[in-house]
Amino acid sequence: MVWNRALKDRLSAESGAVTRDWGGRLPVAIIYANSYHIGMSNLGVHALYRWFNSRDDFVAERVFWEEGPQSTSGALSVESRRPLTDFSALAFSVSFELDYLNIPGLLDAAGIPARSSDRDESYPLVIGGGAVLTANPLPVAPFFDAICVGEAEAILPELARAIKETLGQPRQSQLDRIGAIPGVYVPRQKASVKRQFVSNLDDFPVGTAVFTEDTEFGDMFLLEVQRGCRFSCRFCLVASTFCPFRYRTLGSLLSQAEAARKYRDRIALVGPVVSEYPQLVELLRGLRGLDYNLSVGSMRVKPISSEVLEELVKGGVKSLTIAPEAGTPQLRRSIGKGFSDDDILEAISKIGEAGIRQLTLYSMVGLPGETDDDVRSLAALVLRCKTEADRHHVVLSLNVSAFVPKAHTPFEREPMTSAQDIDRRFDLLERSLSGKGVKVKPDASGWGEIQAALARGNEKLAEVIEKLDKVSLVGWRRALKGAGLSMEDYARRRFDEHEPLPWDFISM
Ligand code: SF4
């Protein structure tokens, strides 16, 4: 069959995949509810895959959810092309709210009832985890038997033991045992739950485990440097769901990088704010010593170190991203970003002087308290940045997305700006910058509103997700209306100051 051959081709194009004998081992499917290309760009998938396959008593295989002909494949595993019903447990790694929309379809294609209440022990245990499920799993909670709240490494040892020891027992006994594990939320039991995290990251190396060209970062080894953040921007999920700020030791990062050098000659450092790594210069030098070309994600505007920039340029970095987030110091202060316009211009100057030739600015529109004047100020700031960038022959572009309120952030009660206002502000920004030599890339706002609804939703949204005949904006609106719900209920509404929040049962 076509899809079977496609999976085989995919596996043969990879390095580092593990194809183990199933005999005597408990099979776990690591699932990413989106395409192979997107899923393989996600370090959570690699971390789970490595964790289970490093144990003698488990075998883990990967499953992705493709559009097109492969969606009829019954969601087969990449490694042995087995259906999901052959596995004892399905471990979903979920990083984006919009991937919720694929979960019931994926289970359905595998012949597994979407709702936990419709499944007994003859079906695999369906378990979820990831940052968005940690913040608020409710819109998809009815689909899962259990949800890990916090970092998988802190929960998996006990969870894996419980899965093994309750194999074959009635589903209720399995759930009773699993629900007693700290950090595990069993939706059918509806108890409160406390987020779990590990104290020493070095105990759990995280980096690319399987190499393939077919990802966003196909030519790189991805290496997780740190978790959490020492800043507390009011819109940001990292500060709450991944705190406290922790980082790996220099020695452990370099030894991971050395082991992966045979696969790739380019390395990307992954973390919320890589420029905050305390020994960044030493790390970059060490990686260059291993003959790696370097890549980093976003740098913080302030402080930005010329020494770090110099190392990055020596390591072949040609482009960087910084995030002013908003156009005025007042608005930036209100979201927890305390740097001035001059700090941004100084950062651009340093970046240009170091020899970086492409710079992306990242900003949001629709922030709480924002007005059209703030958007005009953002355009004016970008033009000042452009002048500074031109002085250093740096090509400037601007990525803009809509602010999306998220559970467990200081802005969790704020409404999402309406799609019309977001579109108008995108338009205002584009018109203000048109013909000025700055490429503006706005994110589609319609999906932002749906993301906000899912981020702050309750279990009623499970019905909407389940009834989606097609993952599209029109399909969503139709299903939402069919369930008697509206975007006002979730995305556009300000949650009252004293109103209990659906996700209060999770403590961070
Ligand atoms: S936006 Fe960046 S700096 Fe601010 S809390 Fe989040 S990760 Fe930290």
Coordinates of C-alpha atoms and ligand atoms in Angstrom, one line a residue:
M1 CA 0.0 0.0 0.0
V2 CA 1.1 3.6 -0.7
W3 CA 1.1 4.7 3.0
N4 CA 3.0 1.6 4.1
R5 CA 5.7 2.3 1.6
A6 CA 5.8 6.0 2.6
L7 CA 6.4 5.0 6.2
K8 CA 9.2 2.5 5.2
D9 CA 10.9 5.2 3.1
R10 CA 10.7 7.6 6.0
L11 CA 12.3 5.2 8.4
S12 CA 15.1 4.4 6.0
A13 CA 15.9 8.1 5.6
E14 CA 16.5 8.5 9.4
S15 CA 19.5 8.0 11.6
G16 CA 19.2 7.1 15.3
A17 CA 15.7 5.4 15.1
V18 CA 15.3 2.4 17.3
T19 CA 13.7 -0.7 15.9
R20 CA 13.5 -3.1 18.8
D21 CA 12.1 -6.6 19.2
W22 CA 8.7 -6.4 21.0
G23 CA 9.2 -9.7 22.7
G24 CA 8.7 -9.3 26.5
R25 CA 8.5 -5.5 26.3
L26 CA 5.6 -3.2 26.9
P27 CA 4.9 -1.3 23.7
V28 CA 4.3 2.5 24.0
A29 CA 3.3 4.7 21.0
I30 CA 4.8 8.2 21.2
I31 CA 2.2 10.3 19.4
Y32 CA 2.4 13.8 18.0
A33 CA -1.0 14.9 16.7
N34 CA 0.4 16.7 13.7
S35 CA 2.6 15.8 10.7
Y36 CA 5.9 14.0 10.8
H37 CA 7.6 17.2 9.7
I38 CA 6.3 19.2 12.6
G39 CA 6.4 16.4 15.2
M40 CA 10.0 15.6 14.5
S41 CA 10.9 19.3 15.1
N42 CA 9.6 18.9 18.7
L43 CA 12.1 17.9 21.3
G44 CA 9.4 16.5 23.6
V45 CA 8.9 13.7 21.1
H46 CA 12.6 13.0 21.0
A47 CA 12.9 13.0 24.8
L48 CA 10.0 10.6 25.3
Y49 CA 11.3 8.3 22.6
R50 CA 14.8 8.2 24.1
W51 CA 13.4 7.7 27.7
F52 CA 11.3 4.7 26.9
N53 CA 13.7 3.1 24.5
S54 CA 16.5 3.4 27.1
R55 CA 14.7 0.9 29.3
D56 CA 14.8 -2.8 28.7
D57 CA 11.2 -3.4 29.6
F58 CA 9.6 -1.0 27.1
V59 CA 9.7 -0.5 23.3
A60 CA 8.6 2.9 22.0
E61 CA 7.6 3.7 18.4
R62 CA 6.5 7.1 16.9
V63 CA 3.1 7.9 15.4
F64 CA 2.2 11.2 13.6
W65 CA -0.9 12.5 12.0
E66 CA -0.7 13.3 8.4
E67 CA -3.1 15.1 6.1
G68 CA -3.9 13.3 2.8
P69 CA -3.8 9.6 1.9
Q70 CA -1.8 8.7 5.1
S71 CA -4.6 9.9 7.3
T72 CA -6.5 6.7 6.3
S73 CA -3.6 4.6 7.5
G74 CA -5.1 4.0 10.9
A75 CA -2.2 6.0 12.4
L76 CA 0.5 3.4 12.0
S77 CA 3.8 3.6 13.8
V78 CA 6.9 4.7 11.9
E79 CA 9.1 1.9 13.1
S80 CA 7.1 -1.3 12.7
R81 CA 4.0 0.1 10.9
R82 CA 1.7 -1.3 13.6
P83 CA -1.7 0.1 14.4
L84 CA -2.3 1.9 17.7
T85 CA -4.4 -0.9 19.0
D86 CA -1.3 -3.1 19.2
F87 CA 0.2 -0.8 21.9
S88 CA -0.4 -0.9 25.6
A89 CA -0.1 2.8 26.1
L90 CA -0.4 5.9 23.8
A91 CA 1.7 8.8 25.0
F92 CA 0.7 12.1 23.4
S93 CA 3.2 14.9 23.4
V94 CA 1.2 18.1 23.0
S95 CA 2.8 21.5 22.6
F96 CA 0.2 23.6 20.7
E97 CA -3.5 24.0 21.5
L98 CA -4.4 23.8 17.8
D99 CA -3.2 20.2 17.7
Y100 CA -6.0 19.4 20.1
L101 CA -8.2 19.5 17.0
N102 CA -6.5 16.4 15.5
I103 CA -6.7 14.1 18.6
P104 CA -10.2 12.6 18.2
G105 CA -9.7 12.1 14.5
L106 CA -6.4 10.3 15.1
L107 CA -8.0 7.9 17.7
D108 CA -11.0 7.4 15.5
A109 CA -8.8 6.4 12.5
A110 CA -7.1 3.8 14.7
G111 CA -10.5 2.3 15.7
I112 CA -10.2 3.7 19.3
P113 CA -13.2 5.5 20.9
A114 CA -12.2 9.1 21.4
R115 CA -13.6 9.4 24.9
S116 CA -12.0 7.8 27.9
S117 CA -15.4 6.9 29.3
D118 CA -16.1 4.8 26.2
R119 CA -12.9 2.8 26.5
D120 CA -12.2 -0.2 28.8
E121 CA -9.0 -2.2 29.4
S122 CA -9.1 -3.8 26.0
Y123 CA -7.9 -0.4 24.6
P124 CA -4.5 1.1 25.2
L125 CA -4.2 3.7 28.0
V126 CA -4.3 7.1 26.4
I127 CA -2.0 9.5 28.3
G128 CA -1.1 13.1 27.5
G129 CA 1.5 15.6 28.5
G130 CA 3.2 18.8 27.4
A131 CA 3.2 22.5 28.2
V132 CA -0.3 23.4 27.1
L133 CA -1.9 20.4 28.8
T134 CA 0.0 21.4 32.0
A135 CA -1.5 24.8 31.9
N136 CA -5.1 23.7 31.1
P137 CA -6.0 20.3 29.8
L138 CA -9.8 20.6 30.1
P139 CA -10.9 21.0 26.4
V140 CA -9.3 17.6 25.7
A141 CA -9.5 16.0 29.1
P142 CA -12.4 13.7 28.2
F143 CA -10.2 12.1 25.5
F144 CA -7.4 11.1 27.9
D145 CA -7.3 8.5 30.6
A146 CA -4.5 10.4 32.3
I147 CA -2.6 13.7 31.9
C148 CA 0.9 14.4 33.1
V149 CA 1.0 17.9 34.7
G150 CA 4.6 19.2 34.5
E151 CA 7.8 17.6 33.2
A152 CA 7.6 14.1 31.9
E153 CA 10.9 13.1 33.4
A154 CA 9.6 13.8 36.9
I155 CA 6.5 11.6 36.5
L156 CA 7.5 8.9 34.0
P157 CA 9.4 6.5 36.3
E158 CA 6.4 6.0 38.6
L159 CA 3.9 6.1 35.8
A160 CA 5.8 3.5 33.7
R161 CA 5.9 1.2 36.8
A162 CA 2.1 1.7 37.3
I163 CA 1.3 1.0 33.7
K164 CA 3.3 -2.3 33.8
E165 CA 2.0 -3.5 37.1
T166 CA -1.7 -2.8 36.2
L167 CA -1.5 -4.3 32.8
G168 CA -4.6 -6.5 32.2
Q169 CA -6.5 -5.1 35.2
P170 CA -9.9 -3.5 34.9
R171 CA -9.6 0.1 33.6
Q172 CA -10.9 1.5 36.8
S173 CA -8.2 -0.2 38.9
Q174 CA -5.6 1.1 36.4
L175 CA -6.9 4.6 36.7
D176 CA -7.0 4.4 40.5
R177 CA -3.4 3.4 40.7
I178 CA -2.2 6.0 38.1
G179 CA -4.3 8.8 39.6
A180 CA -2.5 8.4 42.9
I181 CA 0.9 9.4 41.3
P182 CA 1.9 13.0 42.0
G183 CA 1.5 15.1 38.9
V184 CA -1.0 12.8 37.2
Y185 CA -4.5 14.1 36.5
V186 CA -7.1 11.5 35.8
P187 CA -10.0 13.4 34.2
R188 CA -12.6 10.7 35.3
Q189 CA -11.6 11.3 38.9
K190 CA -11.4 15.1 38.8
A191 CA -9.0 15.6 41.7
S192 CA -6.7 18.6 42.1
V193 CA -3.1 18.1 40.9
K194 CA 0.3 19.7 41.5
R195 CA 2.8 20.4 38.7
Q196 CA 6.0 18.3 38.9
F197 CA 9.4 19.2 37.7
V198 CA 13.0 17.8 37.9
S199 CA 15.6 19.6 39.9
N200 CA 18.7 18.4 38.0
L201 CA 18.4 18.6 34.2
D202 CA 21.7 16.9 33.7
D203 CA 20.0 13.6 34.8
F204 CA 17.8 13.8 31.7
P205 CA 19.7 14.8 28.5
V206 CA 17.4 16.2 25.9
G207 CA 18.4 16.6 22.3
T208 CA 17.6 15.3 18.8
A209 CA 17.3 11.5 19.2
V210 CA 16.4 10.7 15.6
F211 CA 17.9 12.6 12.7
T212 CA 16.0 13.3 9.5
E213 CA 16.1 15.9 6.8
D214 CA 12.3 16.1 6.9
T215 CA 11.9 18.6 9.8
E216 CA 12.1 22.3 10.4
F217 CA 15.7 21.8 11.6
G218 CA 16.7 18.9 9.4
D219 CA 20.4 20.0 9.1
M220 CA 20.9 20.5 12.9
F221 CA 21.3 18.8 16.2
L222 CA 18.9 20.4 18.6
L223 CA 20.2 20.6 22.2
E224 CA 18.1 21.7 25.1
V225 CA 20.2 24.1 27.3
Q226 CA 17.8 25.3 29.9
R227 CA 14.2 25.3 31.2
G228 CA 12.1 28.0 32.8
C229 CA 13.0 31.6 32.8
R230 CA 14.2 34.1 35.4
F231 CA 11.9 36.8 33.9
S232 CA 8.2 37.0 34.4
C233 CA 6.6 38.4 31.3
R234 CA 2.9 38.6 31.9
F235 CA 1.7 36.9 28.8
C236 CA 4.2 34.1 28.9
L237 CA 3.5 30.4 29.7
V238 CA 7.2 29.6 30.2
A239 CA 7.5 31.5 33.4
S240 CA 4.7 29.5 35.1
T241 CA 4.7 26.1 33.5
F242 CA 8.5 25.6 33.4
C243 CA 9.7 27.5 36.5
P244 CA 12.1 27.5 38.2
F245 CA 14.9 28.6 35.9
R246 CA 17.3 25.7 35.5
Y247 CA 20.2 25.0 33.2
R248 CA 22.5 22.1 32.3
T249 CA 26.1 22.1 33.2
L250 CA 28.7 23.0 30.6
G251 CA 30.2 19.5 30.7
S252 CA 27.0 17.7 30.1
L253 CA 26.0 19.9 27.2
L254 CA 29.4 19.5 25.5
S255 CA 29.4 15.7 26.0
Q256 CA 25.9 15.5 24.4
A257 CA 27.1 17.7 21.6
E258 CA 30.2 15.6 21.1
A259 CA 28.1 12.4 20.9
A260 CA 25.9 13.9 18.2
R261 CA 28.7 15.4 16.1
K262 CA 28.8 12.3 13.8
Y263 CA 25.2 13.1 12.7
R264 CA 25.3 16.8 12.1
D265 CA 27.8 19.7 11.8
R266 CA 25.3 22.3 12.8
I267 CA 23.8 22.7 16.3
A268 CA 20.9 24.7 17.5
L269 CA 20.7 25.7 21.2
V270 CA 17.2 25.4 22.5
G271 CA 15.7 27.1 25.5
P272 CA 13.4 30.0 26.4
V273 CA 16.2 32.6 26.6
V274 CA 19.5 31.0 25.5
S275 CA 21.3 34.3 26.0
E276 CA 20.7 33.8 29.8
Y277 CA 22.8 30.7 30.0
P278 CA 25.5 31.6 32.5
Q279 CA 28.5 30.1 30.6
L280 CA 27.3 30.9 27.1
V281 CA 30.6 32.1 25.8
E282 CA 32.4 29.0 27.1
L283 CA 29.6 26.8 25.6
L284 CA 29.8 28.5 22.2
R285 CA 33.6 28.2 22.2
G286 CA 33.4 24.5 23.2
L287 CA 30.9 23.8 20.4
R288 CA 33.1 25.6 17.9
G289 CA 36.0 23.4 19.2
L290 CA 33.9 20.4 18.2
D291 CA 33.7 22.0 14.7
Y292 CA 30.0 22.8 14.9
N293 CA 28.3 25.6 13.0
L294 CA 26.0 27.4 15.5
S295 CA 22.4 28.5 15.6
V296 CA 20.4 30.1 18.4
G297 CA 16.7 31.1 18.6
S298 CA 15.7 34.4 20.1
M299 CA 18.1 36.6 22.0
R300 CA 16.9 38.9 24.8
V301 CA 17.2 42.6 24.0
K302 CA 19.0 43.4 27.2
P303 CA 21.6 42.5 28.2
I304 CA 23.1 41.5 24.9
S305 CA 26.8 40.7 25.0
S306 CA 29.2 41.7 22.3
E307 CA 31.4 38.7 23.3
V308 CA 28.5 36.3 22.8
L309 CA 27.7 37.9 19.4
E310 CA 31.3 37.6 18.4
E311 CA 31.3 33.9 19.2
L312 CA 28.1 33.4 17.3
V313 CA 29.5 35.1 14.2
K314 CA 32.6 33.0 14.4
G315 CA 30.3 30.0 14.6
G316 CA 28.6 30.9 11.3
V317 CA 25.5 32.6 12.6
K318 CA 24.2 35.1 10.1
S319 CA 20.7 35.8 11.4
L320 CA 19.1 36.5 14.8
T321 CA 15.8 37.3 16.3
I322 CA 15.1 39.8 19.1
A323 CA 11.6 40.5 20.6
P324 CA 10.6 44.1 21.3
E325 CA 7.1 42.7 21.7
A326 CA 5.5 46.2 21.8
G327 CA 6.0 49.7 20.4
T328 CA 6.2 51.8 23.5
P329 CA 8.1 51.6 26.7
Q330 CA 4.8 52.0 28.7
L331 CA 3.2 49.0 26.9
R332 CA 6.3 47.0 27.3
R333 CA 6.5 47.7 31.0
S334 CA 2.8 46.6 31.3
I335 CA 3.6 43.2 29.9
G336 CA 6.8 42.8 32.0
K337 CA 9.4 43.8 29.4
G338 CA 11.3 46.5 31.0
F339 CA 13.6 47.8 28.3
S340 CA 13.6 51.1 26.5
D341 CA 13.6 52.0 22.8
D342 CA 17.2 52.9 23.1
D343 CA 18.0 49.5 24.5
I344 CA 16.5 48.0 21.3
L345 CA 18.5 50.3 19.1
E346 CA 21.6 49.6 21.0
A347 CA 21.0 45.8 20.6
I348 CA 20.6 46.3 16.9
S349 CA 23.8 48.3 16.7
K350 CA 25.8 45.6 18.6
I351 CA 24.3 42.9 16.4
G352 CA 25.2 44.8 13.3
E353 CA 28.7 45.6 14.5
A354 CA 29.3 41.9 15.3
G355 CA 28.6 41.1 11.6
I356 CA 25.1 39.6 11.7
R357 CA 23.4 40.5 8.5
Q358 CA 19.7 39.5 9.0
L359 CA 17.6 40.5 12.0
T360 CA 14.0 39.6 12.7
L361 CA 12.0 41.6 15.2
Y362 CA 9.2 39.9 16.9
S363 CA 6.2 41.7 18.3
M364 CA 2.6 41.2 19.3
V365 CA -0.6 43.2 18.6
G366 CA -3.8 43.0 20.6
L367 CA -2.0 43.3 24.0
P368 CA -4.2 44.3 27.0
G369 CA -4.5 48.0 27.1
E370 CA -3.2 48.5 23.5
T371 CA -4.6 51.2 21.3
D372 CA -4.2 52.0 17.6
D373 CA -1.7 54.7 18.7
D374 CA 0.4 52.0 20.2
V375 CA 0.4 50.2 16.9
R376 CA 1.5 53.4 15.1
S377 CA 4.2 53.7 17.7
L378 CA 5.3 50.2 16.9
A379 CA 5.6 51.1 13.2
A380 CA 7.6 54.2 14.2
L381 CA 9.9 52.1 16.4
V382 CA 10.4 49.6 13.6
L383 CA 11.4 52.4 11.2
R384 CA 14.0 53.7 13.8
C385 CA 15.3 50.1 14.0
K386 CA 15.4 50.0 10.2
T387 CA 17.6 53.2 10.1
E388 CA 19.9 51.6 12.7
A389 CA 20.0 48.3 10.8
D390 CA 20.8 50.1 7.5
R391 CA 23.8 51.7 9.1
H392 CA 25.2 48.2 9.7
H393 CA 23.9 46.6 6.5
V394 CA 21.5 44.4 8.4
V395 CA 18.3 43.3 6.6
L396 CA 15.4 43.8 8.9
S397 CA 12.1 41.9 9.0
L398 CA 9.1 42.0 11.4
N399 CA 7.1 39.0 12.6
V400 CA 3.9 39.9 14.3
S401 CA 1.3 37.7 16.0
A402 CA -1.8 38.3 18.0
F403 CA -1.6 38.2 21.8
V404 CA -3.4 35.1 23.0
P405 CA -4.3 34.9 26.7
K406 CA -3.2 31.7 28.4
A407 CA -4.2 29.9 31.6
H408 CA -1.8 30.2 34.5
T409 CA -0.2 33.5 33.3
P410 CA -0.8 36.9 34.9
F411 CA -2.9 37.8 31.8
E412 CA -5.1 34.7 32.1
R413 CA -8.3 36.7 32.7
E414 CA -7.7 39.2 29.9
P415 CA -9.9 39.0 26.8
M416 CA -8.5 38.3 23.4
T417 CA -8.8 41.3 21.1
S418 CA -11.5 40.5 18.5
A419 CA -10.3 39.1 15.1
Q420 CA -11.6 42.2 13.4
D421 CA -9.5 44.5 15.6
I422 CA -6.5 42.3 15.2
D423 CA -6.9 42.3 11.4
R424 CA -7.3 46.1 11.5
R425 CA -4.1 46.5 13.5
F426 CA -2.1 44.1 11.3
D427 CA -3.4 46.2 8.4
L428 CA -2.4 49.5 10.1
L429 CA 1.1 48.1 10.7
E430 CA 1.5 46.9 7.2
R431 CA 0.3 50.1 5.7
S432 CA 2.6 52.2 7.9
L433 CA 5.6 50.1 6.9
S434 CA 4.6 49.6 3.3
G435 CA 7.4 50.5 0.8
K436 CA 9.8 51.2 3.7
G437 CA 12.0 48.2 3.1
V438 CA 10.8 46.1 6.1
K439 CA 9.2 42.8 5.4
V440 CA 6.2 42.3 7.7
K441 CA 4.9 38.8 8.4
P442 CA 1.6 38.8 10.3
D443 CA 0.1 35.6 11.7
A444 CA -3.5 34.6 10.7
S445 CA -5.7 36.0 13.5
G446 CA -8.7 33.7 13.1
W447 CA -6.7 30.8 14.5
G448 CA -5.4 33.0 17.3
E449 CA -8.9 33.3 18.6
I450 CA -9.5 29.6 18.5
Q451 CA -6.1 29.1 20.3
A452 CA -7.3 31.5 23.0
A453 CA -10.6 29.6 23.3
L454 CA -8.7 26.3 23.7
A455 CA -6.2 27.8 26.1
R456 CA -8.9 29.0 28.4
G457 CA -11.6 26.4 27.7
N458 CA -13.4 23.9 29.7
E459 CA -14.6 20.3 29.0
K460 CA -17.6 21.6 27.0
L461 CA -15.1 22.3 24.1
A462 CA -14.4 18.6 23.8
E463 CA -17.8 18.2 22.1
V464 CA -16.8 20.9 19.7
I465 CA -13.5 19.3 18.9
E466 CA -15.1 15.9 18.5
K467 CA -17.7 17.2 16.1
L468 CA -15.4 19.0 13.8
D469 CA -16.1 17.6 10.4
K470 CA -13.1 19.4 9.0
V471 CA -10.2 21.2 10.8
S472 CA -10.9 24.7 9.4
L473 CA -12.1 28.0 10.7
V474 CA -15.5 27.4 9.1
G475 CA -15.7 23.9 10.6
W476 CA -14.8 25.3 14.0
R477 CA -17.5 28.0 13.9
R478 CA -20.1 25.4 12.8
A479 CA -19.2 22.9 15.5
L480 CA -19.1 25.7 18.2
K481 CA -22.6 26.9 17.2
G482 CA -23.8 23.3 17.1
A483 CA -22.7 22.9 20.7
G484 CA -24.6 26.1 21.7
L485 CA -21.3 27.8 22.6
S486 CA -19.7 31.0 21.3
M487 CA -16.2 32.6 21.2
E488 CA -17.5 35.2 23.8
D489 CA -17.6 32.4 26.3
Y490 CA -13.9 31.6 26.0
A491 CA -11.8 33.9 24.0
R492 CA -13.3 37.4 24.0
R493 CA -14.6 37.6 27.5
R494 CA -12.7 39.1 30.5
F495 CA -12.9 36.6 33.3
D496 CA -14.2 38.4 36.4
E497 CA -11.6 39.1 39.1
H498 CA -13.3 36.9 41.6
E499 CA -14.6 34.3 39.2
P500 CA -13.2 30.8 39.8
L501 CA -11.1 29.7 36.8
P502 CA -11.7 26.3 35.2
W503 CA -8.0 25.4 35.6
D504 CA -7.8 26.3 39.3
F505 CA -7.5 22.6 40.1
I506 CA -3.9 22.7 38.8
S507 CA -1.4 24.2 41.2
M508 CA 1.9 25.4 39.7
Ligands
SF4_1 S1 8.8 36.0 27.2 FE1 10.9 35.2 27.2 S2 11.9 36.5 28.8 FE2 9.7 36.7 29.1 S3 9.2 35.1 30.7 FE3 8.8 34.2 28.6 S4 10.7 33.2 28.1 FE4 11.2 34.6 29.8

